[in-house]
PDB file of C-alpha atoms and ligand atoms in Angstrom:
ATOM      1  CA  MET A   1     117.722  38.237 143.638  1.00  0.00           C
ATOM      2  CA  ASN A   2     114.660  38.900 141.503  1.00  0.00           C
ATOM      3  CA  ARG A   3     113.144  42.307 140.930  1.00  0.00           C
ATOM      4  CA  ARG A   4     110.481  41.897 143.617  1.00  0.00           C
ATOM      5  CA  GLN A   5     113.035  40.916 146.259  1.00  0.00           C
ATOM      6  CA  LEU A   6     115.243  43.814 145.221  1.00  0.00           C
ATOM      7  CA  LEU A   7     112.370  46.271 145.622  1.00  0.00           C
ATOM      8  CA  GLN A   8     111.425  44.768 148.984  1.00  0.00           C
ATOM      9  CA  ASN A   9     115.000  45.094 150.198  1.00  0.00           C
ATOM     10  CA  LEU A  10     115.200  48.673 148.996  1.00  0.00           C
ATOM     11  CA  ALA A  11     111.933  49.469 150.769  1.00  0.00           C
ATOM     12  CA  ALA A  12     113.180  47.851 153.991  1.00  0.00           C
ATOM     13  CA  PHE A  13     116.442  49.752 153.753  1.00  0.00           C
ATOM     14  CA  SER A  14     114.870  53.157 153.190  1.00  0.00           C
ATOM     15  CA  GLY A  15     112.313  52.461 155.929  1.00  0.00           C
ATOM     16  CA  ALA A  16     115.098  51.769 158.399  1.00  0.00           C
ATOM     17  CA  ALA A  17     116.888  54.911 157.291  1.00  0.00           C
ATOM     18  CA  LEU A  18     113.767  57.003 157.858  1.00  0.00           C
ATOM     19  CA  ILE A  19     112.985  55.529 161.275  1.00  0.00           C
ATOM     20  CA  GLY A  20     116.559  55.870 162.517  1.00  0.00           C
ATOM     21  CA  GLY A  21     117.000  56.357 166.226  1.00  0.00           C
ATOM     22  CA  PRO A  22     119.058  54.422 168.732  1.00  0.00           C
ATOM     23  CA  ASN A  23     117.700  51.008 167.664  1.00  0.00           C
ATOM     24  CA  LEU A  24     118.920  51.421 164.118  1.00  0.00           C
ATOM     25  CA  ARG A  25     120.801  48.290 163.099  1.00  0.00           C
ATOM     26  CA  ALA A  26     123.728  48.114 160.735  1.00  0.00           C
ATOM     27  CA  GLN A  27     122.549  47.403 157.178  1.00  0.00           C
ATOM     28  CA  THR A  28     125.976  46.666 155.775  1.00  0.00           C
ATOM     29  CA  PRO A  29     127.170  43.067 156.133  1.00  0.00           C
ATOM     30  CA  ALA A  30     130.225  42.467 158.272  1.00  0.00           C
ATOM     31  CA  PRO A  31     133.346  42.743 156.126  1.00  0.00           C
ATOM     32  CA  SER A  32     135.222  39.588 155.219  1.00  0.00           C
ATOM     33  CA  GLY A  33     138.698  39.726 153.752  1.00  0.00           C
ATOM     34  CA  PRO A  34     142.131  40.979 154.561  1.00  0.00           C
ATOM     35  CA  PHE A  35     140.758  44.188 156.082  1.00  0.00           C
ATOM     36  CA  SER A  36     138.066  44.489 158.729  1.00  0.00           C
ATOM     37  CA  LEU A  37     136.012  47.285 160.205  1.00  0.00           C
ATOM     38  CA  PRO A  38     137.564  48.390 163.503  1.00  0.00           C
ATOM     39  CA  ALA A  39     135.251  48.919 166.444  1.00  0.00           C
ATOM     40  CA  LEU A  40     134.435  52.559 167.102  1.00  0.00           C
ATOM     41  CA  GLY A  41     135.934  52.348 170.589  1.00  0.00           C
ATOM     42  CA  TYR A  42     133.180  54.393 172.241  1.00  0.00           C
ATOM     43  CA  ALA A  43     129.404  54.634 172.192  1.00  0.00           C
ATOM     44  CA  PHE A  44     127.658  56.158 169.181  1.00  0.00           C
ATOM     45  CA  ASP A  45     126.266  58.869 171.463  1.00  0.00           C
ATOM     46  CA  ALA A  46     129.592  59.644 173.177  1.00  0.00           C
ATOM     47  CA  LEU A  47     130.050  62.860 171.182  1.00  0.00           C
ATOM     48  CA  GLU A  48     126.525  64.217 171.678  1.00  0.00           C
ATOM     49  CA  PRO A  49     125.388  66.911 171.249  1.00  0.00           C
ATOM     50  CA  HIS A  50     128.256  67.950 168.978  1.00  0.00           C
ATOM     51  CA  ILE A  51     128.095  64.917 166.693  1.00  0.00           C
ATOM     52  CA  ASP A  52     124.845  62.983 166.977  1.00  0.00           C
ATOM     53  CA  ALA A  53     124.533  59.245 167.574  1.00  0.00           C
ATOM     54  CA  GLN A  54     122.672  58.480 164.365  1.00  0.00           C
ATOM     55  CA  THR A  55     125.330  60.166 162.257  1.00  0.00           C
ATOM     56  CA  MET A  56     128.051  58.244 164.079  1.00  0.00           C
ATOM     57  CA  GLN A  57     126.267  54.923 163.634  1.00  0.00           C
ATOM     58  CA  ILE A  58     125.555  55.363 159.925  1.00  0.00           C
ATOM     59  CA  HIS A  59     128.984  56.851 159.305  1.00  0.00           C
ATOM     60  CA  HIS A  60     130.797  53.959 161.010  1.00  0.00           C
ATOM     61  CA  ASP A  61     128.522  50.977 160.353  1.00  0.00           C
ATOM     62  CA  ARG A  62     127.588  51.819 156.763  1.00  0.00           C
ATOM     63  CA  HIS A  63     130.006  54.289 155.201  1.00  0.00           C
ATOM     64  CA  HIS A  64     133.210  53.001 156.760  1.00  0.00           C
ATOM     65  CA  ALA A  65     132.063  49.382 156.380  1.00  0.00           C
ATOM     66  CA  ALA A  66     131.403  49.991 152.682  1.00  0.00           C
ATOM     67  CA  TYR A  67     134.952  51.289 152.156  1.00  0.00           C
ATOM     68  CA  VAL A  68     136.317  48.162 153.847  1.00  0.00           C
ATOM     69  CA  ASN A  69     134.087  45.848 151.801  1.00  0.00           C
ATOM     70  CA  ASN A  70     134.949  47.575 148.540  1.00  0.00           C
ATOM     71  CA  LEU A  71     138.661  47.463 149.382  1.00  0.00           C
ATOM     72  CA  ASN A  72     138.464  43.741 150.159  1.00  0.00           C
ATOM     73  CA  GLY A  73     136.637  43.190 146.883  1.00  0.00           C
ATOM     74  CA  VAL A  74     139.566  44.379 144.767  1.00  0.00           C
ATOM     75  CA  ILE A  75     142.723  44.037 146.886  1.00  0.00           C
ATOM     76  CA  THR A  76     142.629  40.221 146.621  1.00  0.00           C
ATOM     77  CA  LYS A  77     143.736  40.681 142.994  1.00  0.00           C
ATOM     78  CA  TYR A  78     147.000  42.041 144.422  1.00  0.00           C
ATOM     79  CA  PRO A  79     148.075  39.496 147.069  1.00  0.00           C
ATOM     80  CA  ASP A  80     151.402  41.188 147.846  1.00  0.00           C
ATOM     81  CA  MET A  81     149.656  44.485 148.433  1.00  0.00           C
ATOM     82  CA  ALA A  82     146.905  42.842 150.493  1.00  0.00           C
ATOM     83  CA  LYS A  83     149.571  41.935 153.079  1.00  0.00           C
ATOM     84  CA  MET A  84     150.768  45.538 153.434  1.00  0.00           C
ATOM     85  CA  PRO A  85     149.694  47.858 156.249  1.00  0.00           C
ATOM     86  CA  ILE A  86     147.009  50.208 155.004  1.00  0.00           C
ATOM     87  CA  ASP A  87     149.253  53.293 155.161  1.00  0.00           C
ATOM     88  CA  GLN A  88     151.739  51.528 152.857  1.00  0.00           C
ATOM     89  CA  ILE A  89     148.981  50.657 150.391  1.00  0.00           C
ATOM     90  CA  VAL A  90     147.885  54.264 149.989  1.00  0.00           C
ATOM     91  CA  ALA A  91     151.516  55.375 149.689  1.00  0.00           C
ATOM     92  CA  ASN A  92     152.145  52.845 146.871  1.00  0.00           C
ATOM     93  CA  LEU A  93     149.164  53.285 144.565  1.00  0.00           C
ATOM     94  CA  ASP A  94     151.515  53.757 141.604  1.00  0.00           C
ATOM     95  CA  LYS A  95     152.380  50.038 141.858  1.00  0.00           C
ATOM     96  CA  ILE A  96     148.842  49.115 140.738  1.00  0.00           C
ATOM     97  CA  PRO A  97     148.973  48.893 136.931  1.00  0.00           C
ATOM     98  CA  ASN A  98     145.244  48.777 136.188  1.00  0.00           C
ATOM     99  CA  PRO A  99     143.846  52.338 136.319  1.00  0.00           C
ATOM    100  CA  ALA A 100     140.339  51.268 137.369  1.00  0.00           C
ATOM    101  CA  ASP A 101     141.666  49.098 140.209  1.00  0.00           C
ATOM    102  CA  ARG A 102     144.091  51.843 141.223  1.00  0.00           C
ATOM    103  CA  ASN A 103     141.213  54.290 141.488  1.00  0.00           C
ATOM    104  CA  THR A 104     139.025  51.847 143.451  1.00  0.00           C
ATOM    105  CA  ILE A 105     141.859  51.151 145.884  1.00  0.00           C
ATOM    106  CA  ARG A 106     142.703  54.847 146.149  1.00  0.00           C
ATOM    107  CA  ASN A 107     139.122  55.681 147.146  1.00  0.00           C
ATOM    108  CA  ASN A 108     138.436  52.715 149.418  1.00  0.00           C
ATOM    109  CA  ALA A 109     141.815  52.144 151.077  1.00  0.00           C
ATOM    110  CA  GLY A 110     141.781  55.919 151.532  1.00  0.00           C
ATOM    111  CA  GLY A 111     138.298  55.726 153.028  1.00  0.00           C
ATOM    112  CA  HIS A 112     139.364  52.946 155.368  1.00  0.00           C
ATOM    113  CA  ILE A 113     142.517  54.561 156.726  1.00  0.00           C
ATOM    114  CA  ASN A 114     140.983  58.039 156.925  1.00  0.00           C
ATOM    115  CA  HIS A 115     138.004  56.888 158.973  1.00  0.00           C
ATOM    116  CA  THR A 116     140.097  54.614 161.193  1.00  0.00           C
ATOM    117  CA  PHE A 117     142.213  57.677 162.016  1.00  0.00           C
ATOM    118  CA  PHE A 118     139.218  60.000 162.343  1.00  0.00           C
ATOM    119  CA  TRP A 119     137.380  57.848 164.940  1.00  0.00           C
ATOM    120  CA  GLN A 120     140.462  57.874 167.136  1.00  0.00           C
ATOM    121  CA  SER A 121     140.781  61.642 166.721  1.00  0.00           C
ATOM    122  CA  LEU A 122     137.404  62.175 168.396  1.00  0.00           C
ATOM    123  CA  LYS A 123     136.671  62.399 172.108  1.00  0.00           C
ATOM    124  CA  LYS A 124     134.617  64.878 174.067  1.00  0.00           C
ATOM    125  CA  ASN A 125     137.268  67.256 175.383  1.00  0.00           C
ATOM    126  CA  GLU A 126     135.311  69.829 177.424  1.00  0.00           C
ATOM    127  CA  GLY A 127     137.290  72.713 175.936  1.00  0.00           C
ATOM    128  CA  GLY A 128     140.616  70.886 175.999  1.00  0.00           C
ATOM    129  CA  LYS A 129     143.608  72.078 174.051  1.00  0.00           C
ATOM    130  CA  PRO A 130     146.832  70.499 172.814  1.00  0.00           C
ATOM    131  CA  SER A 131     149.804  70.559 175.164  1.00  0.00           C
ATOM    132  CA  GLY A 132     153.529  69.999 175.297  1.00  0.00           C
ATOM    133  CA  ASP A 133     155.538  69.703 172.093  1.00  0.00           C
ATOM    134  CA  LEU A 134     152.460  69.776 169.859  1.00  0.00           C
ATOM    135  CA  LEU A 135     151.282  73.063 171.361  1.00  0.00           C
ATOM    136  CA  LYS A 136     154.790  74.511 170.911  1.00  0.00           C
ATOM    137  CA  ALA A 137     154.844  73.424 167.247  1.00  0.00           C
ATOM    138  CA  ILE A 138     151.369  74.925 166.699  1.00  0.00           C
ATOM    139  CA  GLU A 139     152.533  78.218 168.203  1.00  0.00           C
ATOM    140  CA  THR A 140     155.679  78.166 166.077  1.00  0.00           C
ATOM    141  CA  LYS A 141     153.657  77.700 162.898  1.00  0.00           C
ATOM    142  CA  PHE A 142     150.488  79.699 163.660  1.00  0.00           C
ATOM    143  CA  LYS A 143     151.692  82.079 166.422  1.00  0.00           C
ATOM    144  CA  THR A 144     148.724  81.258 168.657  1.00  0.00           C
ATOM    145  CA  TYR A 145     146.295  78.377 169.208  1.00  0.00           C
ATOM    146  CA  ASP A 146     143.453  80.767 168.326  1.00  0.00           C
ATOM    147  CA  GLN A 147     145.078  81.541 164.978  1.00  0.00           C
ATOM    148  CA  PHE A 148     145.484  77.809 164.329  1.00  0.00           C
ATOM    149  CA  GLN A 149     141.755  77.343 165.020  1.00  0.00           C
ATOM    150  CA  THR A 150     140.948  80.176 162.611  1.00  0.00           C
ATOM    151  CA  ASP A 151     143.188  78.799 159.859  1.00  0.00           C
ATOM    152  CA  PHE A 152     142.052  75.181 160.278  1.00  0.00           C
ATOM    153  CA  THR A 153     138.423  76.330 160.234  1.00  0.00           C
ATOM    154  CA  GLN A 154     139.074  78.279 157.044  1.00  0.00           C
ATOM    155  CA  ALA A 155     140.697  75.234 155.420  1.00  0.00           C
ATOM    156  CA  ALA A 156     137.846  72.911 156.418  1.00  0.00           C
ATOM    157  CA  THR A 157     135.206  75.411 155.314  1.00  0.00           C
ATOM    158  CA  THR A 158     136.755  75.833 151.869  1.00  0.00           C
ATOM    159  CA  VAL A 159     137.216  72.167 150.938  1.00  0.00           C
ATOM    160  CA  PHE A 160     135.146  72.148 147.736  1.00  0.00           C
ATOM    161  CA  GLY A 161     132.725  69.223 147.658  1.00  0.00           C
ATOM    162  CA  SER A 162     133.688  66.066 149.517  1.00  0.00           C
ATOM    163  CA  GLY A 163     137.023  65.832 151.264  1.00  0.00           C
ATOM    164  CA  TRP A 164     139.078  66.307 154.395  1.00  0.00           C
ATOM    165  CA  ALA A 165     140.988  68.961 156.327  1.00  0.00           C
ATOM    166  CA  TRP A 166     144.188  67.920 158.113  1.00  0.00           C
ATOM    167  CA  LEU A 167     146.887  69.139 160.422  1.00  0.00           C
ATOM    168  CA  VAL A 168     150.030  67.347 159.261  1.00  0.00           C
ATOM    169  CA  LYS A 169     153.660  67.019 160.256  1.00  0.00           C
ATOM    170  CA  ASN A 170     156.267  67.363 157.542  1.00  0.00           C
ATOM    171  CA  ALA A 171     159.478  65.336 157.426  1.00  0.00           C
ATOM    172  CA  ASP A 172     161.341  68.202 159.164  1.00  0.00           C
ATOM    173  CA  GLY A 173     158.866  68.184 162.080  1.00  0.00           C
ATOM    174  CA  SER A 174     157.089  71.385 161.086  1.00  0.00           C
ATOM    175  CA  LEU A 175     153.305  71.595 160.837  1.00  0.00           C
ATOM    176  CA  ASP A 176     151.066  72.434 157.894  1.00  0.00           C
ATOM    177  CA  LEU A 177     147.399  72.495 157.034  1.00  0.00           C
ATOM    178  CA  LEU A 178     146.305  70.267 154.186  1.00  0.00           C
ATOM    179  CA  LYS A 179     143.061  69.909 152.248  1.00  0.00           C
ATOM    180  CA  THR A 180     142.429  66.692 150.321  1.00  0.00           C
ATOM    181  CA  PRO A 181     139.590  65.804 147.923  1.00  0.00           C
ATOM    182  CA  ASN A 182     137.530  62.609 148.187  1.00  0.00           C
ATOM    183  CA  GLN A 183     139.447  60.065 150.325  1.00  0.00           C
ATOM    184  CA  ASP A 184     142.941  61.320 149.498  1.00  0.00           C
ATOM    185  CA  ASN A 185     145.147  61.866 152.539  1.00  0.00           C
ATOM    186  CA  PRO A 186     148.554  62.842 153.946  1.00  0.00           C
ATOM    187  CA  TRP A 187     149.939  59.281 153.793  1.00  0.00           C
ATOM    188  CA  MET A 188     149.684  59.543 149.990  1.00  0.00           C
ATOM    189  CA  GLN A 189     152.008  62.559 150.201  1.00  0.00           C
ATOM    190  CA  GLY A 190     154.524  61.153 152.693  1.00  0.00           C
ATOM    191  CA  LYS A 191     153.222  63.380 155.494  1.00  0.00           C
ATOM    192  CA  THR A 192     152.232  62.381 159.045  1.00  0.00           C
ATOM    193  CA  PRO A 193     148.637  63.275 159.974  1.00  0.00           C
ATOM    194  CA  ILE A 194     148.088  64.811 163.403  1.00  0.00           C
ATOM    195  CA  LEU A 195     144.427  65.807 163.215  1.00  0.00           C
ATOM    196  CA  ALA A 196     141.685  65.044 160.685  1.00  0.00           C
ATOM    197  CA  LEU A 197     138.240  66.409 159.953  1.00  0.00           C
ATOM    198  CA  ASP A 198     135.876  64.647 157.561  1.00  0.00           C
ATOM    199  CA  VAL A 199     133.873  67.321 155.730  1.00  0.00           C
ATOM    200  CA  TRP A 200     131.908  64.992 153.457  1.00  0.00           C
ATOM    201  CA  GLU A 201     128.206  65.830 153.811  1.00  0.00           C
ATOM    202  CA  HIS A 202     127.595  62.338 155.260  1.00  0.00           C
ATOM    203  CA  ALA A 203     129.650  63.427 158.290  1.00  0.00           C
ATOM    204  CA  TYR A 204     127.221  66.180 159.303  1.00  0.00           C
ATOM    205  CA  TYR A 205     124.119  66.435 157.139  1.00  0.00           C
ATOM    206  CA  LEU A 206     121.615  64.703 159.462  1.00  0.00           C
ATOM    207  CA  LYS A 207     122.245  67.197 162.247  1.00  0.00           C
ATOM    208  CA  TYR A 208     123.620  70.249 160.489  1.00  0.00           C
ATOM    209  CA  GLN A 209     122.154  69.929 156.945  1.00  0.00           C
ATOM    210  CA  ASN A 210     124.081  72.411 154.767  1.00  0.00           C
ATOM    211  CA  ARG A 211     125.628  74.263 157.734  1.00  0.00           C
ATOM    212  CA  ARG A 212     129.173  72.909 157.505  1.00  0.00           C
ATOM    213  CA  PRO A 213     130.557  75.857 159.538  1.00  0.00           C
ATOM    214  CA  ASP A 214     128.393  74.831 162.521  1.00  0.00           C
ATOM    215  CA  TYR A 215     129.754  71.274 162.305  1.00  0.00           C
ATOM    216  CA  ILE A 216     133.326  72.592 162.181  1.00  0.00           C
ATOM    217  CA  LYS A 217     132.627  74.781 165.213  1.00  0.00           C
ATOM    218  CA  ALA A 218     131.306  71.741 167.088  1.00  0.00           C
ATOM    219  CA  PHE A 219     134.401  69.727 166.131  1.00  0.00           C
ATOM    220  CA  TRP A 220     136.547  71.781 168.534  1.00  0.00           C
ATOM    221  CA  ASN A 221     134.578  70.229 171.414  1.00  0.00           C
ATOM    222  CA  VAL A 222     135.348  66.654 170.357  1.00  0.00           C
ATOM    223  CA  ILE A 223     139.048  66.583 169.481  1.00  0.00           C
ATOM    224  CA  ASN A 224     141.070  63.853 171.174  1.00  0.00           C
ATOM    225  CA  TRP A 225     144.213  65.878 171.860  1.00  0.00           C
ATOM    226  CA  ASP A 226     145.911  62.921 173.545  1.00  0.00           C
ATOM    227  CA  PHE A 227     145.697  61.029 170.254  1.00  0.00           C
ATOM    228  CA  ALA A 228     146.972  64.068 168.331  1.00  0.00           C
ATOM    229  CA  ASN A 229     149.884  64.423 170.758  1.00  0.00           C
ATOM    230  CA  GLU A 230     150.761  60.752 170.191  1.00  0.00           C
ATOM    231  CA  GLN A 231     150.771  61.234 166.401  1.00  0.00           C
ATOM    232  CA  PHE A 232     153.026  64.271 166.731  1.00  0.00           C
ATOM    233  CA  ALA A 233     155.465  62.308 168.905  1.00  0.00           C
ATOM    234  CA  LYS A 234     155.847  59.621 166.202  1.00  0.00           C
ATOM    235  CA  LYS A 235     158.918  59.759 164.014  1.00  0.00           C
ATOM    236  CA  ALA A 236     158.040  61.228 160.599  1.00  0.00           C
TER     237      ALA A 236
HETATM  238 MN1   MN B 305     133.216  59.916 156.114  1.00  0.00          MN
END
């Protein structure tokens, strides 16, 4: 690509980003390699007005796709690892000898598994709450569901910079809150994630700008508690 083509492509890309809207097309090429971008599983506007369609489309089609592409670009150097499930890859980063590759895989395998989990964690819930064994475990740990909401909100609000807030299950079945920087995650620590919230600015900036607390407040309206219940029921 010569300089003129590069500038034309950049201009086309930024033009598309400015126009936005429902006709916005994915700019990131479809991934090819051992890992692929999973379908979102619902419409980009399914979480409106809490999470807007344009954010969902860019977040899935560009950000998540980029993590998958970047992962595919380096994991082929490690054919044994490329065959592993993604949660095993992020739990075995210490087996990658090259520090630069280890860091690339940490960030991009982390980005892939985190977003794959996050999309499934979202569904408009109309004020729904957890139930059954998960609700009991929440009440054991936090006393009340309201207190859990307060504590999770506090954790998500105080992630410094880019990162994630999680509700996780420990090996003994108890619950904890966890904050992770960048694309780090509970699988890296041998914990089972139950609920995830992406608090990178790309997850909310188009609609909420710098108002992360408003995005976190909206999150309570789009938690897929059925999915969270299923994660809690899994063996640690
Ligand atoms: Mn994200």
